[in-house]
């Protein structure tokens, strides 16, 4: 097949991890008789520098017309003045919203070889296989904001339709896995959470009677995620809770540098990006972990291009590189780390 992939390297380590990942996609294409074209565009801080805005219209337009979007990361100290009118993160939020990508899938599957890198005891991690489905285009991220000299506010708002569609995506995913869905909210305090809980219960009861639904409060969920991670299959939650819980969940896998994500909507085009940020502290050194971006590219092959065998091949190749302890600095004991390019090369060598 031919696919047109829009590439948004962004800021910090974004360009390094993305340019390490493109050769992996090229190798997959060569091996399976596909041709992928890559069209690079600006987003985030670099877009502010070059175009005066974090999401230029040309970038959004290209993304809308693409088969899929591969994104690195946005943000950095250069643009992080809290009083700045435009910030890199606004570009990321705007492209998610602009493409209608309401469901953000973040798989958490600790790899045996990397268990030692996790601060959690290995015996709690074996067999952990979770997908967090984070609502991505609503809630407090997108509500009205106010700021005066003496106060500030962020509105958290959800509509029934917004909750229904993301719960449906998550329940359908649970049905294809172990049939267990955990919906996370703060229904003991927040009105949006009480609506969330009601809607989740109804959608699952009416449309997914074969899926078991459990409700959890976000504070105790934060604890259970570390104390009994094996108990979870698919977790669905609102935007900000999902943001926080998935950084926490990355510690189950041993490194933030291993967690991939797919942002999906009703259409075929999705955005695929690692869940980590632009890591300005290590940017430009060529030492960032490319596996999360490579695993995001695998999700791109699966969800936007329908290439399941190719996606599985990339995932197996990353697994095999990890088995062989091809570790970047976030995973390796001091002195034993490989650089970004070498890690990506190891994946390419292991592709079948
Ligand atoms: C993420 C990031 C973003 C978010 C930031 C960079 C806006 O933390 O993708 O998890 O909060 O969604
Ligand atoms: Mn985050």
GROMACS .gro file of C-alpha atoms and ligand atoms in nm:
model
  365
    1UNK     CA    1   0.000   0.000   0.000
    2UNK     CA    2   0.098   0.363  -0.026
    3UNK     CA    3   0.057   0.586   0.278
    4UNK     CA    4   0.109   0.955   0.326
    5UNK     CA    5   0.245   1.015   0.675
    6UNK     CA    6   0.273   1.364   0.818
    7UNK     CA    7   0.572   1.394   1.049
    8UNK     CA    8   0.578   1.654   1.327
    9UNK     CA    9   0.913   1.635   1.508
   10UNK     CA   10   0.843   1.932   1.736
   11UNK     CA   11   1.088   2.037   2.006
   12UNK     CA   12   1.359   1.908   2.240
   13UNK     CA   13   1.427   1.540   2.181
   14UNK     CA   14   1.132   1.527   1.937
   15UNK     CA   15   1.344   1.562   1.620
   16UNK     CA   16   1.594   1.298   1.743
   17UNK     CA   17   1.342   1.029   1.830
   18UNK     CA   18   1.139   1.095   1.516
   19UNK     CA   19   1.438   1.078   1.285
   20UNK     CA   20   1.542   0.752   1.452
   21UNK     CA   21   1.192   0.612   1.393
   22UNK     CA   22   1.147   0.696   1.023
   23UNK     CA   23   1.411   0.441   0.910
   24UNK     CA   24   1.218   0.175   1.106
   25UNK     CA   25   0.903   0.260   0.910
   26UNK     CA   26   1.106   0.261   0.588
   27UNK     CA   27   1.247  -0.082   0.669
   28UNK     CA   28   0.897  -0.216   0.737
   29UNK     CA   29   0.775  -0.068   0.408
   30UNK     CA   30   1.065  -0.221   0.213
   31UNK     CA   31   1.015  -0.563   0.370
   32UNK     CA   32   0.639  -0.575   0.315
   33UNK     CA   33   0.618  -0.403  -0.024
   34UNK     CA   34   0.465  -0.075   0.090
   35UNK     CA   35   0.566   0.279   0.015
   36UNK     CA   36   0.539   0.549   0.275
   37UNK     CA   37   0.594   0.914   0.200
   38UNK     CA   38   0.687   1.145   0.485
   39UNK     CA   39   0.587   1.508   0.488
   40UNK     CA   40   0.745   1.713   0.764
   41UNK     CA   41   0.568   2.008   0.928
   42UNK     CA   42   0.620   2.236   1.226
   43UNK     CA   43   0.435   2.220   1.556
   44UNK     CA   44   0.504   2.358   1.904
   45UNK     CA   45   0.793   2.588   1.990
   46UNK     CA   46   0.963   2.557   1.653
   47UNK     CA   47   0.637   2.660   1.488
   48UNK     CA   48   0.615   2.963   1.717
   49UNK     CA   49   0.968   3.060   1.611
   50UNK     CA   50   0.908   3.008   1.241
   51UNK     CA   51   0.542   3.099   1.197
   52UNK     CA   52   0.445   3.292   1.511
   53UNK     CA   53   0.193   3.026   1.617
   54UNK     CA   54   0.220   2.676   1.766
   55UNK     CA   55  -0.011   2.515   1.509
   56UNK     CA   56   0.021   2.681   1.168
   57UNK     CA   57  -0.281   2.630   0.941
   58UNK     CA   58  -0.056   2.449   0.694
   59UNK     CA   59   0.032   2.188   0.956
   60UNK     CA   60  -0.331   2.123   1.051
   61UNK     CA   61  -0.431   2.109   0.685
   62UNK     CA   62  -0.156   1.858   0.603
   63UNK     CA   63  -0.254   1.645   0.904
   64UNK     CA   64  -0.619   1.643   0.797
   65UNK     CA   65  -0.520   1.518   0.453
   66UNK     CA   66  -0.273   1.256   0.576
   67UNK     CA   67  -0.326   0.888   0.638
   68UNK     CA   68  -0.158   0.927   0.977
   69UNK     CA   69   0.053   1.167   1.183
   70UNK     CA   70   0.371   1.077   1.369
   71UNK     CA   71   0.460   1.330   1.638
   72UNK     CA   72   0.768   1.373   1.858
   73UNK     CA   73   0.715   1.613   2.147
   74UNK     CA   74   0.653   1.983   2.205
   75UNK     CA   75   0.768   2.242   2.456
   76UNK     CA   76   1.082   2.364   2.623
   77UNK     CA   77   1.226   2.633   2.848
   78UNK     CA   78   1.261   2.878   2.560
   79UNK     CA   79   0.882   2.905   2.534
   80UNK     CA   80   0.777   2.828   2.890
   81UNK     CA   81   0.727   3.179   3.029
   82UNK     CA   82   0.395   3.134   3.213
   83UNK     CA   83   0.281   3.474   3.092
   84UNK     CA   84   0.352   3.405   2.726
   85UNK     CA   85   0.049   3.451   2.501
   86UNK     CA   86   0.129   3.153   2.284
   87UNK     CA   87   0.277   2.829   2.414
   88UNK     CA   88   0.393   2.514   2.233
   89UNK     CA   89   0.144   2.294   2.421
   90UNK     CA   90  -0.144   2.489   2.268
   91UNK     CA   91  -0.037   2.352   1.931
   92UNK     CA   92  -0.064   1.995   2.054
   93UNK     CA   93  -0.404   2.053   2.210
   94UNK     CA   94  -0.526   2.231   1.897
   95UNK     CA   95  -0.422   1.954   1.660
   96UNK     CA   96  -0.586   1.688   1.880
   97UNK     CA   97  -0.904   1.894   1.885
   98UNK     CA   98  -0.878   1.991   1.518
   99UNK     CA   99  -0.862   1.628   1.410
  100UNK     CA  100  -1.133   1.522   1.657
  101UNK     CA  101  -0.906   1.271   1.830
  102UNK     CA  102  -1.105   1.206   2.145
  103UNK     CA  103  -0.963   0.867   2.245
  104UNK     CA  104  -0.600   0.842   2.347
  105UNK     CA  105  -0.483   0.482   2.387
  106UNK     CA  106  -0.181   0.435   2.612
  107UNK     CA  107  -0.077   0.070   2.648
  108UNK     CA  108   0.128  -0.029   2.954
  109UNK     CA  109   0.296  -0.366   2.919
  110UNK     CA  110   0.612  -0.401   3.125
  111UNK     CA  111   0.881  -0.592   2.940
  112UNK     CA  112   1.057  -0.872   3.128
  113UNK     CA  113   1.406  -0.740   3.052
  114UNK     CA  114   1.320  -0.391   3.178
  115UNK     CA  115   1.151  -0.493   3.504
  116UNK     CA  116   1.467  -0.407   3.694
  117UNK     CA  117   1.434  -0.045   3.581
  118UNK     CA  118   1.098  -0.012   3.754
  119UNK     CA  119   1.082   0.113   4.113
  120UNK     CA  120   0.800  -0.141   4.166
  121UNK     CA  121   0.877  -0.497   4.280
  122UNK     CA  122   0.910  -0.733   3.984
  123UNK     CA  123   0.663  -0.988   4.124
  124UNK     CA  124   0.388  -0.727   4.103
  125UNK     CA  125   0.472  -0.649   3.741
  126UNK     CA  126   0.475  -0.988   3.575
  127UNK     CA  127   0.174  -1.026   3.348
  128UNK     CA  128   0.071  -0.660   3.369
  129UNK     CA  129  -0.108  -0.565   3.048
  130UNK     CA  130  -0.314  -0.247   3.068
  131UNK     CA  131  -0.446   0.000   2.813
  132UNK     CA  132  -0.544   0.340   2.947
  133UNK     CA  133  -0.798   0.516   2.728
  134UNK     CA  134  -0.766   0.884   2.807
  135UNK     CA  135  -1.037   1.126   2.691
  136UNK     CA  136  -0.839   1.378   2.488
  137UNK     CA  137  -1.048   1.668   2.360
  138UNK     CA  138  -1.260   1.775   2.656
  139UNK     CA  139  -1.258   1.849   3.027
  140UNK     CA  140  -1.046   2.103   3.207
  141UNK     CA  141  -0.787   2.114   2.926
  142UNK     CA  142  -1.038   2.280   2.697
  143UNK     CA  143  -1.276   2.467   2.928
  144UNK     CA  144  -1.283   2.846   2.949
  145UNK     CA  145  -0.994   2.999   3.140
  146UNK     CA  146  -0.979   3.328   3.324
  147UNK     CA  147  -0.696   3.513   3.486
  148UNK     CA  148  -0.688   3.839   3.678
  149UNK     CA  149  -0.437   3.986   3.918
  150UNK     CA  150  -0.609   3.813   4.209
  151UNK     CA  151  -0.759   3.493   4.075
  152UNK     CA  152  -0.765   3.238   3.798
  153UNK     CA  153  -1.005   2.967   3.686
  154UNK     CA  154  -1.020   2.666   3.453
  155UNK     CA  155  -1.359   2.526   3.370
  156UNK     CA  156  -1.406   2.149   3.360
  157UNK     CA  157  -1.701   2.055   3.143
  158UNK     CA  158  -1.813   1.732   2.980
  159UNK     CA  159  -2.114   1.659   2.764
  160UNK     CA  160  -2.297   1.326   2.762
  161UNK     CA  161  -2.195   1.273   2.399
  162UNK     CA  162  -1.826   1.328   2.478
  163UNK     CA  163  -1.838   1.070   2.757
  164UNK     CA  164  -2.041   0.820   2.554
  165UNK     CA  165  -1.803   0.808   2.261
  166UNK     CA  166  -1.485   0.755   2.461
  167UNK     CA  167  -1.651   0.497   2.689
  168UNK     CA  168  -1.770   0.314   2.375
  169UNK     CA  169  -1.415   0.306   2.235
  170UNK     CA  170  -1.279   0.177   2.565
  171UNK     CA  171  -1.553  -0.082   2.612
  172UNK     CA  172  -1.503  -0.211   2.257
  173UNK     CA  173  -1.133  -0.243   2.330
  174UNK     CA  174  -1.205  -0.425   2.657
  175UNK     CA  175  -1.433  -0.665   2.468
  176UNK     CA  176  -1.145  -0.750   2.233
  177UNK     CA  177  -0.915  -0.814   2.534
  178UNK     CA  178  -1.005  -0.957   2.876
  179UNK     CA  179  -1.349  -0.797   2.901
  180UNK     CA  180  -1.278  -0.581   3.203
  181UNK     CA  181  -1.325  -0.204   3.206
  182UNK     CA  182  -1.235   0.029   3.492
  183UNK     CA  183  -1.379   0.379   3.475
  184UNK     CA  184  -1.189   0.634   3.682
  185UNK     CA  185  -1.347   0.951   3.818
  186UNK     CA  186  -1.378   1.170   4.126
  187UNK     CA  187  -1.753   1.125   4.167
  188UNK     CA  188  -1.738   1.193   4.541
  189UNK     CA  189  -1.649   1.555   4.465
  190UNK     CA  190  -1.693   1.657   4.102
  191UNK     CA  191  -2.020   1.700   3.913
  192UNK     CA  192  -1.850   1.615   3.582
  193UNK     CA  193  -1.740   1.289   3.742
  194UNK     CA  194  -2.093   1.205   3.857
  195UNK     CA  195  -2.210   1.255   3.500
  196UNK     CA  196  -1.915   1.050   3.377
  197UNK     CA  197  -2.004   0.763   3.610
  198UNK     CA  198  -2.373   0.761   3.513
  199UNK     CA  199  -2.298   0.768   3.142
  200UNK     CA  200  -2.026   0.502   3.164
  201UNK     CA  201  -2.260   0.272   3.359
  202UNK     CA  202  -2.542   0.315   3.109
  203UNK     CA  203  -2.328   0.272   2.795
  204UNK     CA  204  -2.172  -0.047   2.926
  205UNK     CA  205  -2.503  -0.188   3.058
  206UNK     CA  206  -2.691  -0.118   2.735
  207UNK     CA  207  -2.428  -0.178   2.471
  208UNK     CA  208  -2.160  -0.398   2.628
  209UNK     CA  209  -2.338  -0.639   2.864
  210UNK     CA  210  -2.050  -0.884   2.819
  211UNK     CA  211  -1.796  -0.631   2.957
  212UNK     CA  212  -1.760  -0.600   3.334
  213UNK     CA  213  -1.742  -0.242   3.455
  214UNK     CA  214  -1.582  -0.124   3.775
  215UNK     CA  215  -1.572   0.236   3.896
  216UNK     CA  216  -1.269   0.369   4.082
  217UNK     CA  217  -1.199   0.707   4.237
  218UNK     CA  218  -0.887   0.860   4.089
  219UNK     CA  219  -0.702   0.895   4.419
  220UNK     CA  220  -0.737   0.531   4.515
  221UNK     CA  221  -0.673   0.433   4.152
  222UNK     CA  222  -0.335   0.606   4.176
  223UNK     CA  223  -0.256   0.371   4.463
  224UNK     CA  224  -0.405   0.051   4.314
  225UNK     CA  225  -0.215   0.106   3.991
  226UNK     CA  226   0.107   0.050   4.184
  227UNK     CA  227  -0.012  -0.203   4.444
  228UNK     CA  228  -0.206  -0.438   4.214
  229UNK     CA  229  -0.146  -0.343   3.850
  230UNK     CA  230  -0.232  -0.694   3.726
  231UNK     CA  231  -0.595  -0.636   3.827
  232UNK     CA  232  -0.654  -0.395   3.538
  233UNK     CA  233  -0.733  -0.452   3.172
  234UNK     CA  234  -0.874  -0.136   3.011
  235UNK     CA  235  -0.898   0.187   3.212
  236UNK     CA  236  -1.106   0.476   3.080
  237UNK     CA  237  -1.086   0.822   3.227
  238UNK     CA  238  -1.118   1.192   3.163
  239UNK     CA  239  -0.845   1.405   3.011
  240UNK     CA  240  -0.645   1.528   3.310
  241UNK     CA  241  -0.679   1.213   3.521
  242UNK     CA  242  -0.554   1.016   3.220
  243UNK     CA  243  -0.259   1.248   3.174
  244UNK     CA  244  -0.150   1.201   3.534
  245UNK     CA  245  -0.223   0.830   3.571
  246UNK     CA  246  -0.029   0.739   3.256
  247UNK     CA  247   0.290   0.913   3.368
  248UNK     CA  248   0.249   0.714   3.689
  249UNK     CA  249   0.179   0.394   3.494
  250UNK     CA  250   0.495   0.442   3.290
  251UNK     CA  251   0.688   0.356   3.605
  252UNK     CA  252   0.542   0.005   3.584
  253UNK     CA  253   0.720  -0.031   3.251
  254UNK     CA  254   1.044   0.105   3.396
  255UNK     CA  255   1.072   0.422   3.190
  256UNK     CA  256   0.860   0.698   3.046
  257UNK     CA  257   1.067   0.632   2.735
  258UNK     CA  258   0.880   0.307   2.665
  259UNK     CA  259   0.519   0.425   2.653
  260UNK     CA  260   0.354   0.479   2.316
  261UNK     CA  261   0.020   0.630   2.235
  262UNK     CA  262  -0.241   0.650   1.964
  263UNK     CA  263  -0.491   0.934   1.949
  264UNK     CA  264  -0.797   0.825   1.757
  265UNK     CA  265  -1.128   0.973   1.649
  266UNK     CA  266  -1.407   0.865   1.421
  267UNK     CA  267  -1.198   0.886   1.107
  268UNK     CA  268  -0.892   0.691   1.000
  269UNK     CA  269  -0.627   0.955   1.062
  270UNK     CA  270  -0.472   0.939   1.406
  271UNK     CA  271  -0.178   1.100   1.583
  272UNK     CA  272   0.087   0.866   1.714
  273UNK     CA  273   0.327   0.998   1.975
  274UNK     CA  274   0.527   0.884   2.275
  275UNK     CA  275   0.361   0.985   2.602
  276UNK     CA  276   0.678   1.153   2.725
  277UNK     CA  277   0.764   1.518   2.674
  278UNK     CA  278   1.042   1.701   2.496
  279UNK     CA  279   1.302   1.631   2.771
  280UNK     CA  280   1.497   1.956   2.724
  281UNK     CA  281   1.759   1.836   2.975
  282UNK     CA  282   1.885   1.568   2.736
  283UNK     CA  283   1.786   1.725   2.401
  284UNK     CA  284   2.054   1.741   2.134
  285UNK     CA  285   2.270   1.474   2.297
  286UNK     CA  286   2.144   1.182   2.090
  287UNK     CA  287   2.079   0.971   2.400
  288UNK     CA  288   1.699   0.974   2.421
  289UNK     CA  289   1.509   0.646   2.419
  290UNK     CA  290   1.346   0.602   2.075
  291UNK     CA  291   1.141   0.293   2.168
  292UNK     CA  292   0.827   0.483   2.273
  293UNK     CA  293   0.822   0.658   1.935
  294UNK     CA  294   0.896   0.336   1.746
  295UNK     CA  295   0.615   0.164   1.938
  296UNK     CA  296   0.391   0.460   1.850
  297UNK     CA  297   0.482   0.400   1.484
  298UNK     CA  298   0.371   0.038   1.534
  299UNK     CA  299   0.036   0.167   1.659
  300UNK     CA  300   0.021   0.389   1.349
  301UNK     CA  301   0.068   0.084   1.126
  302UNK     CA  302  -0.209  -0.097   1.313
  303UNK     CA  303  -0.472   0.170   1.368
  304UNK     CA  304  -0.440   0.407   1.073
  305UNK     CA  305  -0.299   0.181   0.802
  306UNK     CA  306  -0.460  -0.149   0.904
  307UNK     CA  307  -0.120  -0.325   0.882
  308UNK     CA  308  -0.150  -0.561   1.180
  309UNK     CA  309   0.129  -0.801   1.082
  310UNK     CA  310   0.368  -0.511   1.025
  311UNK     CA  311   0.272  -0.352   1.358
  312UNK     CA  312   0.328  -0.681   1.539
  313UNK     CA  313   0.666  -0.719   1.365
  314UNK     CA  314   0.781  -0.380   1.493
  315UNK     CA  315   0.662  -0.461   1.845
  316UNK     CA  316   0.839  -0.797   1.835
  317UNK     CA  317   1.159  -0.630   1.714
  318UNK     CA  318   1.150  -0.380   2.002
  319UNK     CA  319   1.087  -0.669   2.244
  320UNK     CA  320   1.379  -0.856   2.103
  321UNK     CA  321   1.607  -0.552   2.133
  322UNK     CA  322   1.500  -0.518   2.496
  323UNK     CA  323   1.558  -0.891   2.553
  324UNK     CA  324   1.910  -0.834   2.427
  325UNK     CA  325   1.942  -0.545   2.669
  326UNK     CA  326   1.987  -0.282   2.401
  327UNK     CA  327   1.913  -0.008   2.649
  328UNK     CA  328   1.936   0.370   2.628
  329UNK     CA  329   2.049   0.568   2.933
  330UNK     CA  330   1.705   0.574   3.097
  331UNK     CA  331   1.715   0.193   3.127
  332UNK     CA  332   2.082   0.098   3.133
  333UNK     CA  333   2.319   0.084   3.426
  334UNK     CA  334   2.580   0.358   3.396
  335UNK     CA  335   2.830   0.299   3.119
  336UNK     CA  336   2.621   0.039   2.937
  337UNK     CA  337   2.383   0.261   2.742
  338UNK     CA  338   2.355   0.282   2.365
  339UNK     CA  339   2.254   0.602   2.190
  340UNK     CA  340   1.926   0.680   2.015
  341UNK     CA  341   2.038   0.582   1.664
  342UNK     CA  342   2.194   0.256   1.780
  343UNK     CA  343   1.875   0.153   1.964
  344UNK     CA  344   1.667   0.221   1.653
  345UNK     CA  345   1.921   0.033   1.441
  346UNK     CA  346   1.888  -0.265   1.676
  347UNK     CA  347   1.513  -0.267   1.609
  348UNK     CA  348   1.567  -0.258   1.231
  349UNK     CA  349   1.813  -0.548   1.250
  350UNK     CA  350   1.551  -0.755   1.437
  351UNK     CA  351   1.260  -0.687   1.199
  352UNK     CA  352   1.126  -0.985   1.009
  353LIG     C1  353   0.085   1.440   2.715
  353LIG     C2  354   0.149   1.570   2.750
  353LIG     C3  355   0.060   1.684   2.703
  353LIG     C4  356  -0.073   1.672   2.775
  353LIG     C5  357   0.119   1.825   2.723
  353LIG     C6  358   0.253   1.839   2.657
  353LIG     C7  359   0.024   1.931   2.676
  353LIG     O1  360   0.176   1.578   2.886
  353LIG     O2  361   0.061   1.414   2.597
  353LIG     O3  362   0.058   1.361   2.806
  353LIG     O4  363  -0.087   1.718   2.889
  353LIG     O5  364  -0.164   1.615   2.715
  354LIG    MN1  365   0.135   1.396   2.994
   0.00000   0.00000   0.00000
